Amino acid sequence: MSLNEEKLLQMYTTMVKIREFESKVQEFFAAGKIPGFVHLYIGEEAVATGTCAVLRPADYITSTHRGHGHLIAKGGDLKKMMAELFGKKTGYCKGKGGSMHIADVDLGILGANGIVGGGGPIANGAALAAQYRGTDQVAVCFFGDGASNQGTTQEAMNLASAWKLPVVFVNENNGYGISCPTCKSMAVADIADRAAAYDMPGVVVDGNDVVAVYEAVAEAVDRARKGNGPSLIECKTYRWCGHFEGDACTYRDEEELRTWKAKDPLARFREKLMDQGILTEDRDRKIRETIAQELQEAVRFAEESPLPAPEEVLEDVYA
């Protein structure tokens, strides 16, 4: 799959949109306008962007508790997303799901998930359905380093391999499962090594390099579409913010954070595109102005939307 100028600019725009959306969410959560919990994706934008840039509209993704970036990269509506975060009736889940449960089946977004490791079996189900129908659709399962230790994830990879399901398991290894560093929660240095147990390819990529992510996922998706089964891609990255907004982050030091911020995936990609003459200062300014306007409209939509009525509390609980 070639990366032409249009595709590269589209990916850059997506990364900027994720960064700006999350920054806005951070601002409004601190101001007390967003209830519940939020888990920000700042610093990990290259993984969602590089992965979803490979996918077709009909392909599926399963997300995590840190899922805003996945949803945006797959084409999620910013107005509906913001309204959901504000707990408003016009949100994706009518204001009842919040940050961790946004879904849009029409876009192939099978839901963010508050359960760690909850996405694997769902991705397998979507992939099995595609295999049964004889389509060449692919399901991508995003999961974190913490979820890599869950039985659901291992079982999902085993079954996907045994049945040659068209699934790509994309591990976002940001170094911490809540406050526990990966060096204390697993014996292996690379989660991708576990792919050998299921006879599937296991690849480690720089999760802060959007092009590297794209190329690795493109190869895995092509393999899945051809009926050759699943792959595991481990993207080494880092979350700039705490596990959740309000996390004091006493488990990591400022030097570690500074080191990773110097590898900022957005700044790196911007510099690369500038060097190649694909992105100019003027074009960058226009991209950011357009996104700022889109976000302003999303916030206005969320603020002006009504709350769900108390008598609607039990609606949509059962299909």
C-alpha positions as a printed Julia matrix, in Angstrom:
319×3 Matrix{Float64}:
   0.0     0.0    0.0
   1.58    3.24  -1.13
   1.69    6.4    0.97
   1.13    9.28  -1.43
   1.09   12.94  -0.46
  -2.67   13.01   0.06
  -2.56   10.0    2.38
   0.33   11.41   4.41
  -1.46   14.73   4.91
  -4.62   12.88   5.88
  -2.67   10.97   8.52
  -1.07   14.17   9.81
  -4.49   15.81  10.05
  -5.81   12.85  12.01
  -2.93   13.04  14.47
  -3.46   16.75  15.01
  -7.19   16.18  15.48
  -6.58   13.52  18.14
  -4.06   15.7   19.99
  -6.32   18.76  19.95
  -9.44   16.8   20.89
  -7.7    15.25  23.88
  -6.26   18.61  24.95
  -9.76   20.07  24.86
 -11.13   17.14  26.87
  -8.36   17.65  29.43
  -9.33   21.32  29.73
 -13.05   20.67  30.21
 -12.55   17.76  32.59
 -10.39   19.99  34.81
 -13.15   22.6   34.68
 -15.68   20.06  35.98
 -17.75   19.96  32.8
 -17.07   16.29  32.0
 -18.3    13.7   34.53
 -16.8    10.31  35.28
 -13.33    9.25  34.21
 -11.28   10.08  31.12
  -8.1     8.32  29.97
  -6.23   10.52  27.51
  -4.4     9.33  24.4
  -1.88   12.17  24.16
   1.5    10.79  23.07
   0.09    7.67  21.41
  -1.53    9.26  18.34
   0.68    7.47  15.82
  -0.67    4.02  16.72
  -4.35    4.7   16.07
  -3.58    6.86  13.04
  -1.16    4.48  11.36
  -3.42    1.5   12.0
  -6.74    2.97  10.91
  -5.16    4.57   7.82
  -4.77    1.05   6.47
  -8.36    0.02   7.11
 -11.42    0.32   4.9
 -14.72    1.75   6.16
 -16.2    -1.77   6.34
 -13.39   -3.08   8.56
 -13.84   -3.4   12.31
 -11.99   -2.2   15.39
 -12.38   -2.95  19.07
 -11.07   -0.28  21.39
 -10.05    0.16  25.03
 -10.67    2.48  27.98
  -8.16    4.85  26.29
 -10.1     4.9   23.05
 -10.72    8.46  21.87
  -7.83    8.28  19.39
  -9.07    5.01  17.9
 -12.55    6.44  17.39
 -11.3     9.61  15.72
  -8.88    7.71  13.48
 -11.72    5.4   12.34
 -13.89    8.4   11.45
 -15.86    9.08  14.63
 -18.09   12.16  14.79
 -16.51   14.76  17.08
 -19.87   16.28  18.0
 -21.33   12.95  19.12
 -18.11   12.08  20.94
 -17.97   15.36  22.83
 -21.67   15.19  23.67
 -21.19   11.69  25.08
 -18.31   12.87  27.25
 -20.51   15.69  28.54
 -23.22   13.13  29.35
 -25.68   14.59  26.88
 -28.59   12.93  25.1
 -27.13   13.67  21.65
 -24.0    11.62  22.37
 -23.1     8.31  20.8
 -24.61    6.4   23.74
 -27.24    9.03  24.6
 -25.04   10.29  27.41
 -25.18    7.03  29.35
 -21.88    5.41  28.38
 -19.32    8.17  28.68
 -15.71    8.05  27.59
 -15.11    4.31  27.88
 -18.09    2.92  25.96
 -18.46    4.84  22.7
 -19.47    2.71  19.71
 -20.53    3.32  16.12
 -21.36    0.05  14.39
 -21.92    1.84  11.07
 -18.25    2.86  11.1
 -17.06   -0.58  12.25
 -16.31    0.78  15.73
 -17.5    -2.09  17.92
 -16.99   -0.16  21.11
 -14.49    1.2   23.52
 -14.32   -1.07  26.56
 -13.97   -0.43  30.27
 -12.95   -4.07  30.77
  -9.22   -4.62  30.35
  -8.76   -7.31  27.7
 -12.41   -7.19  26.71
 -11.84   -6.47  23.01
 -10.16   -9.67  21.83
 -13.2   -11.98  21.88
 -15.34   -9.28  20.25
 -12.8    -8.77  17.46
 -12.75  -12.54  16.93
 -16.51  -12.57  16.64
 -16.48   -9.85  13.99
 -13.7   -11.64  12.13
 -15.53  -14.98  12.29
 -18.65  -13.32  10.86
 -16.61  -11.86   7.99
 -14.99  -15.24   7.36
 -18.39  -16.95   7.38
 -19.88  -14.4    4.97
 -16.89  -14.72   2.65
 -15.99  -11.03   2.72
 -12.43   -9.79   3.02
 -13.14   -7.59   6.03
 -10.57   -7.43   8.8
 -10.95   -6.8   12.53
  -8.31   -4.91  14.51
  -8.11   -5.43  18.26
  -6.37   -2.58  20.09
  -5.14   -3.59  23.55
  -2.62   -2.36  26.1
   0.32   -3.97  27.85
  -1.88   -4.67  30.87
  -4.43   -6.46  28.69
  -1.67   -8.59  27.18
  -1.57  -10.49  30.49
  -5.3   -11.18  30.57
  -6.62  -14.64  29.76
  -9.18  -13.22  27.34
  -6.39  -11.8   25.17
  -4.4   -15.02  25.11
  -7.5   -17.08  24.41
  -8.51  -14.72  21.6
  -5.09  -14.98  19.95
  -5.11  -18.76  20.28
  -8.56  -19.13  18.73
  -7.83  -16.59  15.98
  -4.75  -18.59  15.03
  -6.47  -21.98  15.21
  -9.31  -20.79  12.96
  -7.16  -18.46  10.82
  -9.43  -15.52  11.59
  -8.75  -12.18   9.86
  -7.69  -10.35  13.03
  -4.79   -7.99  13.67
  -3.9    -7.66  17.34
  -2.37   -4.21  17.85
  -0.7    -3.89  21.22
  -0.17   -0.35  22.5
   2.68   -0.87  24.96
   2.91    2.47  26.77
   5.06    1.02  29.53
   2.52    0.96  32.34
  -0.55   -1.01  33.33
  -2.08    1.74  35.48
   0.95    2.36  37.75
   2.79   -0.92  37.28
   5.71   -0.86  34.8
   5.85   -3.69  32.31
   9.23   -4.82  33.66
   7.44   -5.83  36.87
   4.35   -7.39  35.3
   5.9    -9.69  32.69
   9.12  -11.6   32.15
   9.45  -10.92  28.43
  10.89   -7.67  27.09
   8.7    -7.78  23.98
   5.02   -8.69  24.07
   5.32   -9.59  20.37
   7.41  -12.62  21.36
   4.22  -14.27  22.6
   3.02  -14.58  19.0
   5.28  -17.61  18.58
   3.05  -19.58  20.95
   0.17  -19.14  18.5
   2.14  -19.61  15.29
   1.44  -16.09  14.08
   3.82  -13.3   13.05
   4.9   -11.06  15.93
   6.42   -7.67  15.11
   7.78   -4.86  17.28
   7.57   -1.33  15.87
   8.3     2.19  17.05
   4.82    3.23  18.13
   5.8     6.89  17.85
   6.55    6.54  14.13
   3.24    6.67  12.28
   4.73    5.44   9.0
   6.36    2.44  10.7
   3.03    1.57  12.3
   1.24    1.93   8.96
   3.68   -0.34   7.14
   3.55   -3.07   9.79
  -0.24   -3.0    9.96
  -0.55   -2.93   6.16
   1.41   -6.18   5.92
  -0.68   -7.8    8.66
  -3.97   -6.65   7.13
  -2.94   -7.96   3.72
  -2.13  -11.33   5.29
  -5.51  -11.38   7.06
  -7.47  -10.45   3.91
  -5.84  -13.31   2.02
  -7.06  -15.8    4.61
  -3.66  -16.43   6.18
  -4.73  -15.66   9.71
  -3.89  -13.19  12.48
  -0.8   -11.19  13.42
   0.44   -9.47  16.56
   1.99   -6.02  16.3
   3.53   -4.44  19.38
   3.79   -0.65  19.22
   6.22    0.77  21.78
   4.86    4.14  22.85
   4.15    6.27  25.92
   1.24    8.13  27.45
   2.12   11.67  28.43
  -0.7    11.99  30.94
  -1.56    9.82  33.91
  -3.5     6.61  33.67
  -6.57    8.78  34.2
  -7.05   12.52  34.63
  -6.29   13.22  38.27
  -3.57   10.56  38.5
  -0.67   11.99  40.54
   1.84    9.82  38.6
   4.02    9.19  41.65
   5.24    5.98  40.0
   7.31    7.71  37.3
   9.81   10.57  37.25
   9.94   13.77  35.23
  13.09   12.73  33.39
  11.32    9.7   31.92
   8.46   11.91  30.76
  10.89   14.44  29.22
  12.7    11.66  27.37
   9.49   10.42  25.78
   8.17   13.89  25.0
  11.34   14.42  22.98
  10.06   11.54  20.8
   6.7    13.28  20.27
   5.05   11.36  17.38
   3.23   14.43  16.09
   6.29   16.69  16.09
   8.38   13.97  14.42
   5.86   13.45  11.66
   5.45   17.19  11.13
   9.22   17.61  10.77
   9.4    14.69   8.33
   6.64   16.11   6.14
   8.23   19.57   6.25
  11.59   18.14   5.18
   9.91   16.36   2.27
   8.14   19.52   1.17
   4.73   17.88   1.65
   3.72   20.12   4.54
   4.27   23.88   4.64
   3.75   26.37   7.44
   0.72   27.77   5.63
  -0.82   24.35   5.03
  -0.19   23.37   8.64
  -1.86   26.56   9.87
  -4.93   25.88   7.72
  -5.18   22.29   8.98
  -5.04   23.45  12.58
  -7.52   26.27  12.03
 -10.01   23.86  10.45
  -9.66   21.43  13.35
  -9.99   24.23  15.9
 -13.24   25.3   14.25
 -14.5    21.71  14.2
 -13.71   21.32  17.89
 -15.34   24.61  18.76
 -18.53   23.42  17.04
 -18.32   20.07  18.85
 -18.03   21.78  22.24
 -20.9    24.13  21.44
 -23.02   21.17  20.35
 -22.24   19.32  23.59
 -22.89   22.32  25.83
 -26.2    23.18  24.16
 -27.5    19.6   24.02
 -29.98   18.39  26.66
 -29.27   15.86  29.38
 -31.11   12.53  29.14
 -34.47   12.65  30.92
 -34.67   10.73  34.23
 -37.48    8.56  32.87
 -35.14    7.36  30.07
 -32.67    5.78  32.5
 -33.72    2.18  31.71
 -34.06    2.64  27.95
 -31.54    0.74  25.8
 -30.52   -1.53  28.67
 -31.85   -4.53  26.77
 -32.04   -4.99  23.01
